[in-house]
CSV table of C-alpha atoms in Angstrom, one decimal:
chain,number,residue,atom,x,y,z
R,1,MET,CA,-19.4,8.7,-1.4
R,2,PHE,CA,-22.3,9.0,-3.8
R,3,LEU,CA,-25.9,8.3,-4.4
R,4,ILE,CA,-27.1,5.2,-6.1
R,5,ASN,CA,-30.4,4.8,-7.8
R,6,CYS,CA,-31.4,1.3,-6.8
R,7,PRO,CA,-33.7,-0.1,-9.7
R,8,TYR,CA,-36.1,-1.4,-7.0
R,9,CYS,CA,-36.0,1.3,-4.3
R,10,GLY,CA,-34.9,4.5,-5.9
R,11,GLU,CA,-32.1,6.9,-5.0
R,12,ARG,CA,-30.3,6.0,-1.7
R,13,ASP,CA,-27.0,6.7,0.0
R,14,GLN,CA,-24.1,4.5,-1.2
R,15,GLN,CA,-23.6,3.6,2.5
R,16,GLU,CA,-26.6,1.2,2.1
R,17,PHE,CA,-24.9,-0.7,-0.7
R,18,LYS,CA,-22.2,-3.4,-0.9
R,19,ALA,CA,-19.9,-3.4,-3.9
R,20,GLY,CA,-19.8,-6.9,-5.6
R,21,GLY,CA,-16.9,-6.4,-7.9
R,22,GLU,CA,-16.5,-6.8,-11.7
R,23,ALA,CA,-19.7,-7.8,-13.5
R,24,HIS,CA,-20.3,-10.3,-16.4
R,25,ILE,CA,-17.6,-12.8,-15.3
R,26,GLU,CA,-19.1,-15.9,-16.7
R,27,ARG,CA,-18.9,-19.0,-14.6
R,28,PRO,CA,-17.1,-21.8,-16.5
R,29,LYS,CA,-19.5,-24.1,-18.2
R,30,GLN,CA,-17.4,-27.2,-17.8
R,31,PRO,CA,-15.3,-26.6,-14.6
R,32,THR,CA,-13.8,-30.1,-14.7
R,33,GLU,CA,-12.1,-29.3,-18.1
R,34,LEU,CA,-10.5,-26.0,-17.0
R,35,SER,CA,-6.7,-25.7,-16.8
R,36,ASP,CA,-5.0,-24.1,-13.8
R,37,ASP,CA,-4.4,-21.0,-15.9
R,38,GLU,CA,-8.1,-20.7,-16.8
R,39,TRP,CA,-9.1,-21.1,-13.2
R,40,ALA,CA,-6.7,-18.4,-12.1
R,41,GLU,CA,-8.2,-16.1,-14.8
R,42,TYR,CA,-11.7,-16.8,-13.6
R,43,LEU,CA,-11.1,-16.6,-9.9
R,44,PHE,CA,-8.4,-13.9,-9.5
R,45,MET,CA,-7.6,-11.8,-12.5
R,46,ARG,CA,-9.6,-8.6,-12.8
R,47,LYS,CA,-9.8,-5.7,-15.3
R,48,ASN,CA,-9.6,-3.1,-12.5
R,49,ILE,CA,-10.2,-0.4,-15.0
R,50,LYS,CA,-9.5,3.3,-14.5
R,51,GLY,CA,-12.4,4.6,-16.4
R,52,VAL,CA,-15.8,3.0,-17.3
R,53,GLN,CA,-16.2,-0.3,-15.6
R,54,PHE,CA,-19.1,-2.7,-15.4
R,55,GLU,CA,-19.8,-4.0,-11.9
R,56,ARG,CA,-22.2,-5.7,-9.5
R,57,TRP,CA,-23.8,-4.0,-6.5
R,58,ASN,CA,-26.1,-5.3,-3.8
R,59,HIS,CA,-28.6,-3.1,-1.9
R,60,ALA,CA,-27.4,-4.8,1.4
R,61,HIS,CA,-29.2,-2.5,3.8
R,62,GLY,CA,-32.4,-2.1,1.7
R,63,CYS,CA,-34.1,-4.6,-0.6
R,64,ARG,CA,-31.0,-6.9,-0.6
R,65,LYS,CA,-31.3,-7.3,-4.4
R,66,TRP,CA,-28.4,-7.5,-6.7
R,67,PHE,CA,-28.1,-5.3,-9.8
R,68,ASN,CA,-25.5,-4.0,-12.3
R,69,MET,CA,-23.9,-0.6,-12.6
R,70,VAL,CA,-21.7,1.1,-15.2
R,71,ARG,CA,-19.4,3.5,-13.3
R,72,ASP,CA,-16.4,5.7,-14.2
R,73,THR,CA,-13.9,4.7,-11.6
R,74,SER,CA,-11.8,7.8,-12.3
R,75,ASN,CA,-14.5,10.2,-10.9
R,76,ASP,CA,-17.1,7.8,-9.4
R,77,GLU,CA,-19.7,9.0,-11.9
R,78,ILE,CA,-22.5,6.5,-12.4
R,79,LYS,CA,-23.3,6.1,-16.1
R,80,ALA,CA,-26.1,3.5,-16.0
R,81,ILE,CA,-27.8,1.0,-13.7
R,82,TYR,CA,-29.6,-2.1,-15.0
R,83,LYS,CA,-31.1,-5.2,-13.4
R,84,MET,CA,-29.5,-8.6,-13.3
R,85,GLY,CA,-30.2,-10.5,-16.5
R,86,GLU,CA,-30.7,-7.4,-18.6
R,87,LYS,CA,-28.3,-6.7,-21.4
R,88,PRO,CA,-25.5,-4.2,-20.5
R,89,PRO,CA,-25.9,-0.8,-22.3
R,90,ALA,CA,-23.6,-0.2,-25.2
R,91,GLN,CA,-20.6,2.0,-24.3
O,1,MET,CA,29.5,14.4,-6.0
O,2,ARG,CA,27.1,14.8,-3.1
O,3,ASN,CA,28.1,16.9,-0.1
O,4,LYS,CA,27.7,14.9,3.1
O,5,TYR,CA,25.1,16.0,5.5
O,6,SER,CA,26.6,16.5,9.0
O,7,VAL,CA,26.6,18.9,11.9
O,8,PHE,CA,29.4,20.8,10.2
O,9,SER,CA,27.5,21.2,6.9
O,10,LEU,CA,24.6,22.4,9.0
O,11,ILE,CA,26.7,25.1,10.7
O,12,LYS,CA,28.4,26.1,7.5
O,13,ASN,CA,25.0,26.5,5.7
O,14,ALA,CA,23.6,28.4,8.7
O,15,LEU,CA,26.2,31.0,8.2
O,16,SER,CA,24.9,31.7,4.7
O,17,TYR,CA,21.2,31.6,5.9
O,18,HIS,CA,20.6,28.2,4.4
O,19,GLU,CA,20.5,29.7,0.9
O,20,ASN,CA,23.3,27.6,-0.6
O,21,TRP,CA,22.5,24.0,0.1
O,22,GLN,CA,23.4,21.7,-2.7
O,23,ARG,CA,20.5,20.4,-4.8
O,24,ALA,CA,19.5,17.0,-3.5
O,25,TRP,CA,18.9,15.5,-6.9
O,26,ARG,CA,19.1,16.6,-10.6
O,27,ASP,CA,16.2,17.2,-12.9
O,28,PRO,CA,17.4,15.6,-16.1
O,29,ALA,CA,15.7,15.1,-19.5
O,30,PRO,CA,15.3,11.5,-20.4
O,31,LYS,CA,18.1,9.9,-22.4
O,32,LYS,CA,17.2,7.8,-25.5
O,33,GLU,CA,18.0,4.5,-23.9
O,34,TYR,CA,18.6,3.0,-20.5
O,35,ASP,CA,19.6,-0.4,-19.2
O,36,ALA,CA,16.4,-0.4,-17.1
O,37,VAL,CA,13.6,1.9,-16.3
O,38,ILE,CA,11.5,2.0,-13.1
O,39,VAL,CA,8.0,3.2,-13.5
O,40,GLY,CA,6.9,5.0,-10.4
O,41,GLY,CA,8.9,7.3,-8.2
O,42,GLY,CA,7.5,6.4,-4.8
O,43,GLY,CA,9.5,4.9,-2.0
O,44,HIS,CA,9.5,1.4,-3.5
O,45,GLY,CA,10.5,2.6,-7.0
O,46,LEU,CA,13.3,4.9,-5.8
O,47,ALA,CA,14.6,2.2,-3.4
O,48,THR,CA,14.6,-0.3,-6.3
O,49,ALA,CA,16.7,2.2,-8.4
O,50,TYR,CA,19.0,2.9,-5.5
O,51,TYR,CA,19.8,-0.8,-4.9
O,52,LEU,CA,20.1,-1.5,-8.7
O,53,ALA,CA,22.8,1.1,-8.8
O,54,LYS,CA,24.4,0.2,-5.5
O,55,LYS,CA,24.4,-3.5,-5.4
O,56,HIS,CA,24.1,-4.5,-9.0
O,57,ASN,CA,26.2,-1.8,-10.7
O,58,MET,CA,23.3,-0.7,-12.9
O,59,ASN,CA,23.9,3.0,-13.1
O,60,ASN,CA,22.5,3.7,-16.6
O,61,ILE,CA,18.9,3.6,-15.3
O,62,ALA,CA,16.0,5.9,-14.8
O,63,VAL,CA,12.9,6.4,-12.6
O,64,VAL,CA,9.9,7.9,-14.4
O,65,GLU,CA,7.2,9.4,-12.3
O,66,LYS,CA,4.0,10.9,-13.6
O,67,GLY,CA,3.7,13.5,-10.8
O,68,TRP,CA,6.4,14.4,-8.3
O,69,ILE,CA,8.4,11.8,-6.3
O,70,GLY,CA,6.8,10.6,-3.1
O,71,GLY,CA,3.5,12.4,-4.0
O,72,GLY,CA,1.5,9.2,-4.1
O,73,ASN,CA,1.0,6.6,-1.4
O,74,THR,CA,4.5,7.3,0.0
O,75,GLY,CA,3.3,10.6,1.2
O,76,ARG,CA,-0.2,9.4,2.2
O,77,ASN,CA,0.4,6.4,4.5
O,78,THR,CA,0.4,6.4,8.3
O,79,THR,CA,4.1,5.4,8.4
O,80,ILE,CA,3.8,2.3,10.5
O,81,ILE,CA,6.7,-0.2,10.3
O,82,ARG,CA,6.5,-3.7,11.7
O,83,SER,CA,7.3,-7.3,10.7
O,84,ASN,CA,5.1,-9.4,12.9
O,85,TYR,CA,3.4,-11.3,10.1
O,86,LEU,CA,2.1,-14.8,10.5
O,87,TRP,CA,3.4,-16.8,7.6
O,88,ASP,CA,7.1,-17.7,7.1
O,89,ALA,CA,7.3,-16.1,3.7
O,90,SER,CA,5.8,-12.8,5.0
O,91,ALA,CA,8.0,-12.9,8.1
O,92,GLY,CA,11.1,-13.3,5.9
O,93,LEU,CA,10.0,-10.4,3.6
O,94,TYR,CA,9.0,-7.9,6.2
O,95,ASP,CA,11.8,-8.6,8.7
O,96,HIS,CA,14.3,-8.2,5.9
O,97,ALA,CA,12.9,-4.7,5.4
O,98,LEU,CA,12.9,-4.0,9.2
O,99,LYS,CA,16.6,-4.9,9.4
O,100,ILE,CA,17.4,-2.5,6.6
O,101,TRP,CA,15.3,0.2,8.3
O,102,GLU,CA,17.5,-0.1,11.4
O,103,GLY,CA,20.6,1.2,9.6
O,104,LEU,CA,18.9,3.2,6.8
O,105,SER,CA,19.5,6.8,8.0
O,106,GLN,CA,23.3,6.1,8.3
O,107,GLU,CA,23.4,4.3,5.0
O,108,LEU,CA,21.6,7.0,3.1
O,109,ASN,CA,23.2,9.9,5.1
O,110,TYR,CA,19.7,11.1,5.3
O,111,ASN,CA,17.6,11.2,8.5
O,112,VAL,CA,14.5,9.1,7.9
O,113,MET,CA,13.6,9.6,11.5
O,114,PHE,CA,13.1,5.8,12.1
O,115,SER,CA,11.7,5.5,15.6
O,116,GLN,CA,11.4,2.1,17.2
O,117,ARG,CA,8.7,3.1,19.5
O,118,GLY,CA,6.9,-0.3,19.3
O,119,VAL,CA,3.7,-1.4,17.7
O,120,MET,CA,1.0,-2.8,19.9
O,121,ASN,CA,-1.9,-4.9,18.4
O,122,LEU,CA,-5.1,-5.2,20.5
O,123,ALA,CA,-7.4,-8.2,21.0
O,124,HIS,CA,-11.1,-7.5,21.6
O,125,ASN,CA,-12.6,-11.0,21.6
O,126,LEU,CA,-11.6,-14.6,22.3
O,127,GLN,CA,-10.8,-15.3,18.7
O,128,ASP,CA,-8.5,-12.3,18.6
O,129,VAL,CA,-6.8,-13.6,21.7
O,130,ARG,CA,-6.2,-17.0,20.1
O,131,ASP,CA,-5.0,-15.4,16.8
O,132,LEU,CA,-2.7,-13.0,18.4
O,133,LYS,CA,-1.2,-15.7,20.7
O,134,ARG,CA,-0.7,-17.9,17.7
O,135,ARG,CA,1.0,-15.1,15.8
O,136,THR,CA,3.3,-14.3,18.7
O,137,HIS,CA,4.5,-17.9,18.7
O,138,ALA,CA,4.9,-17.9,14.9
O,139,ASN,CA,6.9,-14.7,15.1
O,140,ARG,CA,9.2,-16.0,17.7
O,141,LEU,CA,9.8,-19.2,15.7
O,142,ASN,CA,10.9,-16.9,12.9
O,143,GLY,CA,13.2,-14.9,15.0
O,144,ILE,CA,11.0,-11.9,15.2
O,145,ASP,CA,10.5,-10.2,18.5
O,146,ALA,CA,7.0,-10.5,19.9
O,147,VAL,CA,5.4,-10.6,23.3
O,148,TYR,CA,1.8,-11.2,24.3
O,149,LEU,CA,0.4,-8.7,26.8
O,150,SER,CA,-2.4,-9.1,29.3
O,151,THR,CA,-5.0,-6.3,29.7
O,152,GLU,CA,-3.1,-4.9,32.6
O,153,GLU,CA,0.2,-4.9,30.6
O,154,VAL,CA,-1.6,-3.1,27.7
O,155,LYS,CA,-2.7,-0.4,30.2
O,156,LYS,CA,0.7,-0.1,31.6
O,157,PHE,CA,2.4,0.2,28.2
O,158,CYS,CA,-0.2,2.8,27.0
O,159,PRO,CA,-2.0,4.3,29.9
O,160,ILE,CA,-4.5,6.4,27.9
O,161,ILE,CA,-6.3,3.2,26.5
O,162,ASN,CA,-9.7,2.6,28.0
O,163,THR,CA,-9.4,-1.0,29.4
O,164,SER,CA,-12.7,-0.9,31.3
O,165,PRO,CA,-14.5,-4.3,30.9
O,166,ASP,CA,-17.8,-2.6,30.2
O,167,ILE,CA,-17.0,-0.9,26.8
O,168,ARG,CA,-18.5,-2.4,23.7
O,169,TYR,CA,-15.3,-4.2,22.6
O,170,PRO,CA,-13.2,-4.6,25.8
O,171,VAL,CA,-9.4,-4.9,25.5
O,172,LEU,CA,-8.7,-8.6,26.4
O,173,GLY,CA,-5.0,-8.4,25.6
O,174,GLY,CA,-2.5,-7.5,22.9
O,175,THR,CA,0.8,-8.1,21.3
O,176,LEU,CA,3.9,-5.9,21.2
O,177,GLN,CA,6.7,-5.8,18.8
O,178,ARG,CA,9.3,-3.4,20.3
O,179,ARG,CA,11.5,-3.2,17.2
O,180,ALA,CA,8.6,-1.9,15.2
O,181,GLY,CA,7.7,1.8,15.0
O,182,THR,CA,7.4,4.6,12.5
O,183,ALA,CA,9.6,6.7,10.1
O,184,ARG,CA,9.2,10.0,8.3
O,185,HIS,CA,7.6,8.9,4.9
O,186,ASP,CA,8.7,11.8,2.8
O,187,ALA,CA,12.3,11.5,4.0
O,188,VAL,CA,12.4,7.9,2.8
O,189,ALA,CA,11.5,9.0,-0.8
O,190,TRP,CA,13.9,11.9,-0.6
O,191,GLY,CA,16.8,10.0,0.9
O,192,TYR,CA,16.5,7.2,-1.7
O,193,ALA,CA,16.2,9.8,-4.5
O,194,ARG,CA,19.3,11.6,-3.3
O,195,GLY,CA,21.2,8.4,-2.9
O,196,ALA,CA,20.2,7.0,-6.3
O,197,ASP,CA,20.8,10.3,-8.1
O,198,ALA,CA,24.3,10.5,-6.6
O,199,MET,CA,25.1,7.1,-8.3
O,200,GLY,CA,23.9,8.4,-11.7
O,201,VAL,CA,20.2,7.4,-11.7
O,202,ASP,CA,18.1,9.8,-13.7
O,203,ILE,CA,14.9,10.7,-11.8
O,204,ILE,CA,12.4,12.1,-14.3
O,205,GLN,CA,9.4,13.7,-12.8
O,206,ASN,CA,6.2,14.8,-14.6
O,207,CYS,CA,6.7,12.0,-17.0
O,208,GLU,CA,3.7,9.7,-17.4
O,209,VAL,CA,3.9,6.3,-19.1
O,210,LYS,CA,1.5,6.0,-22.0
O,211,GLY,CA,2.4,2.7,-23.4
O,212,ILE,CA,4.7,-0.3,-23.3
O,213,LYS,CA,6.3,-1.3,-26.5
O,214,ARG,CA,6.8,-5.0,-27.0
O,215,ASN,CA,8.5,-7.1,-29.6
O,216,GLY,CA,6.8,-10.4,-29.4
O,217,ASP,CA,7.3,-11.5,-25.9
O,218,SER,CA,10.0,-9.0,-24.8
O,219,VAL,CA,10.0,-5.4,-23.8
O,220,GLU,CA,11.5,-2.8,-26.2
O,221,GLY,CA,10.7,0.4,-24.4
O,222,ILE,CA,8.1,2.7,-23.0
O,223,GLU,CA,6.1,5.6,-24.5
O,224,THR,CA,5.9,8.5,-22.2
O,225,THR,CA,4.7,12.1,-22.2
O,226,LYS,CA,8.4,13.0,-22.6
O,227,GLY,CA,8.8,10.8,-25.7
O,228,PHE,CA,9.9,7.2,-26.3
O,229,ILE,CA,12.5,5.6,-24.0
O,230,LYS,CA,14.3,2.5,-25.2
O,231,THR,CA,15.0,-0.2,-22.6
O,232,LYS,CA,15.1,-3.9,-22.3
O,233,LYS,CA,14.0,-4.0,-18.6
O,234,VAL,CA,11.0,-2.2,-17.2
O,235,GLY,CA,10.2,-2.5,-13.4
O,236,VAL,CA,6.7,-1.3,-12.7
O,237,VAL,CA,6.2,0.0,-9.1
O,238,ALA,CA,2.9,1.9,-9.7
O,239,ALA,CA,0.9,0.9,-6.6
O,240,GLY,CA,-2.8,1.7,-7.3
O,241,HIS,CA,-2.2,2.2,-11.0
O,242,SER,CA,-0.4,-1.1,-11.6
O,243,SER,CA,-3.4,-2.6,-13.4
O,244,VAL,CA,-3.4,0.5,-15.7
O,245,ILE,CA,0.2,-0.1,-16.7
O,246,ALA,CA,-0.4,-3.9,-17.0
O,247,ASN,CA,-3.3,-3.3,-19.4
O,248,MET,CA,-0.9,-1.3,-21.6
O,249,ALA,CA,1.3,-4.5,-21.9
O,250,GLY,CA,-1.7,-6.7,-22.4
O,251,LEU,CA,-1.4,-8.4,-19.0
O,252,ARG,CA,-4.0,-9.0,-16.4
O,253,LEU,CA,-3.3,-8.8,-12.6
O,254,PRO,CA,-5.2,-10.1,-9.7
O,255,LEU,CA,-5.6,-6.6,-8.2
O,256,GLU,CA,-8.4,-4.3,-7.2
O,257,SER,CA,-7.6,-0.6,-6.6
O,258,LYS,CA,-9.6,1.0,-3.7
O,259,PRO,CA,-9.5,4.2,-1.8
O,260,LEU,CA,-7.9,4.1,1.7
O,261,GLN,CA,-8.2,7.1,4.0
O,262,ALA,CA,-6.1,8.6,6.8
O,263,LEU,CA,-6.4,11.7,8.9
O,264,VAL,CA,-4.4,13.8,11.3
O,265,SER,CA,-5.5,15.9,14.2
O,266,GLU,CA,-4.3,19.3,15.3
O,267,PRO,CA,-0.9,19.0,17.0
O,268,VAL,CA,-0.9,18.5,20.7
O,269,LYS,CA,1.8,17.7,23.4
O,270,PRO,CA,3.2,14.2,23.5
O,271,ILE,CA,0.4,11.9,24.7
O,272,ILE,CA,1.0,8.5,23.0
O,273,ASP,CA,4.6,7.3,22.6
O,274,THR,CA,3.9,4.1,20.6
O,275,VAL,CA,1.7,2.8,17.8
O,276,VAL,CA,-1.5,1.1,18.7
O,277,MET,CA,-3.5,-0.9,16.2
O,278,SER,CA,-6.8,-2.6,16.6
O,279,ASN,CA,-8.0,-4.8,13.9
O,280,ALA,CA,-11.4,-5.8,15.3
O,281,VAL,CA,-12.7,-2.3,15.7
O,282,HIS,CA,-10.5,-0.8,13.0
O,283,ALA,CA,-8.6,1.9,14.8
O,284,TYR,CA,-5.0,2.6,14.7
O,285,VAL,CA,-3.2,5.7,16.0
O,286,SER,CA,0.2,7.1,16.6
O,287,GLN,CA,1.6,10.6,17.2
O,288,SER,CA,3.9,12.4,14.8
O,289,ASP,CA,6.9,14.3,15.9
O,290,LYS,CA,4.9,17.5,15.1
O,291,GLY,CA,2.3,16.3,17.7
O,292,GLU,CA,-0.5,15.4,15.3
O,293,LEU,CA,-2.4,12.2,16.0
O,294,VAL,CA,-2.0,10.1,12.9
O,295,ILE,CA,-5.1,7.9,12.3
O,296,GLY,CA,-5.5,5.2,9.7
O,297,ALA,CA,-9.1,4.5,8.5
O,298,GLY,CA,-10.2,1.6,6.3
O,299,THR,CA,-10.7,1.0,2.6
O,300,ASP,CA,-14.0,1.4,0.7
O,301,ASP,CA,-15.3,-1.8,-0.9
O,302,TYR,CA,-15.6,-0.5,-4.5
O,303,VAL,CA,-12.9,0.1,-7.1
O,304,SER,CA,-12.0,3.7,-7.4
O,305,TYR,CA,-9.1,5.8,-8.6
O,306,THR,CA,-10.4,9.1,-7.1
O,307,GLN,CA,-8.1,9.4,-4.0
O,308,LYS,CA,-11.2,10.1,-2.1
O,309,GLY,CA,-13.2,7.9,0.2
O,310,SER,CA,-16.6,7.6,1.9
O,311,HIS,CA,-17.4,9.6,4.9
O,312,GLN,CA,-18.8,6.7,6.9
O,313,ILE,CA,-15.4,5.0,6.8
O,314,VAL,CA,-13.8,7.9,8.7
O,315,GLU,CA,-16.8,8.1,11.0
O,316,GLY,CA,-16.5,4.4,11.9
O,317,THR,CA,-12.8,4.7,12.7
O,318,LEU,CA,-13.3,7.8,14.8
O,319,ASN,CA,-16.1,6.0,16.8
O,320,ALA,CA,-13.7,3.3,17.6
O,321,ILE,CA,-10.9,5.7,18.5
O,322,LEU,CA,-13.2,7.6,20.9
O,323,GLU,CA,-14.2,4.5,22.7
O,324,LEU,CA,-10.7,3.3,23.1
O,325,TYR,CA,-9.3,6.7,23.9
O,326,PRO,CA,-11.9,8.9,25.7
O,327,ILE,CA,-9.2,11.5,26.3
O,328,PHE,CA,-9.3,12.3,22.5
O,329,SER,CA,-13.0,13.3,22.6
O,330,ARG,CA,-12.2,17.0,22.1
O,331,MET,CA,-9.5,16.7,19.5
O,332,ARG,CA,-10.2,18.4,16.2
O,333,MET,CA,-9.2,16.7,13.0
O,334,LEU,CA,-7.0,18.9,10.8
O,335,ARG,CA,-6.7,17.0,7.5
O,336,GLN,CA,-8.1,14.0,5.8
O,337,TRP,CA,-7.0,12.4,2.6
O,338,GLY,CA,-7.2,9.2,0.5
O,339,GLY,CA,-4.8,7.1,-1.5
O,340,ILE,CA,-5.4,4.3,-4.0
O,341,VAL,CA,-4.2,0.9,-2.8
O,342,ASP,CA,-3.8,-2.1,-5.0
O,343,ILE,CA,-5.2,-5.1,-3.1
O,344,CYS,CA,-4.3,-8.8,-3.9
O,345,PRO,CA,-6.8,-11.6,-3.2
O,346,ASP,CA,-4.4,-13.0,-0.6
O,347,ALA,CA,-3.4,-9.6,0.9
O,348,SER,CA,0.2,-10.2,0.0
O,349,PRO,CA,2.3,-8.4,-2.5
O,350,ILE,CA,3.6,-9.4,-5.9
O,351,LEU,CA,7.3,-9.0,-6.7
O,352,SER,CA,7.6,-11.0,-9.8
O,353,LYS,CA,8.7,-11.6,-13.3
O,354,THR,CA,5.9,-11.8,-15.8
O,355,SER,CA,5.1,-13.8,-19.0
O,356,ILE,CA,6.7,-10.9,-20.9
O,357,LYS,CA,10.5,-10.9,-20.9
O,358,GLY,CA,12.0,-7.8,-19.3
O,359,LEU,CA,8.8,-6.7,-17.6
O,360,TYR,CA,8.6,-7.0,-13.8
O,361,PHE,CA,5.9,-6.0,-11.4
O,362,ASN,CA,6.2,-4.9,-7.8
O,363,CYS,CA,2.6,-4.3,-6.7
O,364,GLY,CA,-0.3,-5.6,-4.5
O,365,TRP,CA,1.1,-4.1,-1.3
O,366,GLY,CA,-2.5,-3.1,-0.5
O,367,THR,CA,-2.9,-1.1,2.7
O,368,GLY,CA,0.5,-1.9,4.2
O,369,GLY,CA,3.4,-1.3,1.8
O,370,PHE,CA,5.3,1.5,3.5
O,371,LYS,CA,6.9,-0.7,6.1
O,372,ALA,CA,8.4,-2.9,3.4
O,373,THR,CA,10.0,0.0,1.3
O,374,PRO,CA,13.7,-0.8,1.8
O,375,GLY,CA,13.3,-4.6,1.6
O,376,SER,CA,10.9,-4.3,-1.4
O,377,GLY,CA,13.4,-2.2,-3.2
O,378,ASP,CA,16.3,-4.5,-2.4
O,379,LEU,CA,14.5,-7.7,-3.5
O,380,PHE,CA,13.0,-6.1,-6.6
O,381,ALA,CA,16.4,-4.8,-7.7
O,382,HIS,CA,17.7,-8.3,-7.3
O,383,THR,CA,14.8,-9.7,-9.3
O,384,ILE,CA,15.4,-7.2,-12.2
O,385,ALA,CA,19.2,-7.4,-12.2
O,386,ASN,CA,19.3,-11.3,-12.2
O,387,ASP,CA,16.0,-11.9,-14.0
O,388,GLU,CA,15.4,-14.3,-11.1
O,389,PRO,CA,13.7,-13.6,-7.7
O,390,HIS,CA,15.7,-13.6,-4.5
O,391,LYS,CA,14.8,-16.5,-2.2
O,392,LEU,CA,13.0,-14.0,0.1
O,393,ASN,CA,10.6,-12.9,-2.6
O,394,ALA,CA,10.3,-16.2,-4.5
O,395,ALA,CA,7.0,-17.0,-2.8
O,396,PHE,CA,5.5,-13.6,-3.9
O,397,ASN,CA,5.4,-14.5,-7.6
O,398,LEU,CA,2.5,-13.9,-10.0
O,399,ASN,CA,2.2,-17.6,-10.7
O,400,ARG,CA,0.9,-18.3,-7.1
O,401,PHE,CA,-2.5,-17.4,-8.4
O,402,VAL,CA,-2.3,-20.3,-10.9
O,403,SER,CA,-0.6,-22.8,-8.6
O,404,GLY,CA,-2.8,-22.0,-5.6
O,405,ASP,CA,0.2,-21.5,-3.4
O,406,LEU,CA,-1.2,-18.2,-1.9
O,407,VAL,CA,0.3,-16.4,1.1
O,408,ASP,CA,-2.9,-15.7,2.9
O,409,GLU,CA,-2.3,-12.8,5.2
O,410,HIS,CA,-5.9,-11.6,5.4
O,411,GLY,CA,-6.6,-11.0,9.0
O,412,ALA,CA,-3.8,-13.3,10.0
O,413,ALA,CA,-1.4,-10.4,9.9
O,414,ALA,CA,-3.5,-8.3,12.3
O,415,VAL,CA,-4.1,-5.9,9.4
O,416,ALA,CA,-7.5,-4.7,8.5
O,417,HIS,CA,-8.3,-4.9,4.9
């Protein structure tokens, strides 16, 4: 349990948010040409990093907007928060 | 040679004030090379080593554990054992385990306190009723004992449940698997460790894996905090840390690791003599032999390796418990903890070879792996020894995420993920 600084609403309890999983997984540009292996990679395989991970969050019980977060999954420390479409900070 | 535990050994050791019991397993330094190394000294890993030695005559093997054996999820779960899963593949896997549980204490000469007190699953809405009836039929077709209970029968089986029709989520019925129950989780790890050690397996604690050495597409050994260990076969049974080990070998797994919480109350006299699970309101409870209520909460929705969880998860579970069991309203909770569970997209485990020769993964058990410990160990040992899966775990291969042949047990298994 931690506090999250929503880029639209400010600091709120994590309870208000919904985790949306790994960020920056690019949707295939030409889905019809994807092999089964590439589909599996896109749909199911995850980095699941112990350490600094880039992920998506949604302020589900607030402004309902999506944004990105850089978080250390080994201690739940939030390193950075940035809006959708913005460039991820260098790590 | 291990001395046998019996009433006579108990009397004999009582005479010397229990100060001369034989050590249950050795504490060896790692050898330079093994025929196989199991990464992870939890119940599943130790069971794998035990069956490798016992059924496949692989005695020159080791289990490496970064902490102490049974200190991870084996010692953190709520000890529920059942096999009433919906799909044929799952039914085969979990009932294989349940059959081994039924004779495990005798086999290991170690009391794992397996108690077939029954597991009851509750239905709270019409869809639950339909799902549970369907699952009861599916179970019986697979030879697994299951009965559907009316609200009155639920009340009769467990009188402290509030079956009043005016609660927020009334009890509309339930299912019962009488062969299901609980076991003492620590004893399972210790019993398998003692059994494996007696057959020559080296159990190496405080030994963390730091890297996996590959030669092209095959495994050559592992780097650990106690040095390099050469081996051609590595079986990874690392639960929440499976992805961390996979990353060392350059593999990706379809897993997300999340905190799952549980809690126990202060001990009280016997009040609930079965296990009751409710998927819809997320409350499950049993009572340990010490008298504590053992309560399982849910997972958080974000990836975390912290072995903590959010407070509102516990709060939600206790709300549901209080509505179903008003008698518990003055119970005080004694301890709360979290474990990191590795969840697959289809909520079914992976017991599989990988694209790297000699590297095997047993993971993805998510929130419900304890019940499968003996079966998982047996089948994973078979997979490692023969370099081919057993027919009971063939469906649980890693390739199912490519072929699309998933074993979708989300919700269908009456488990809450």
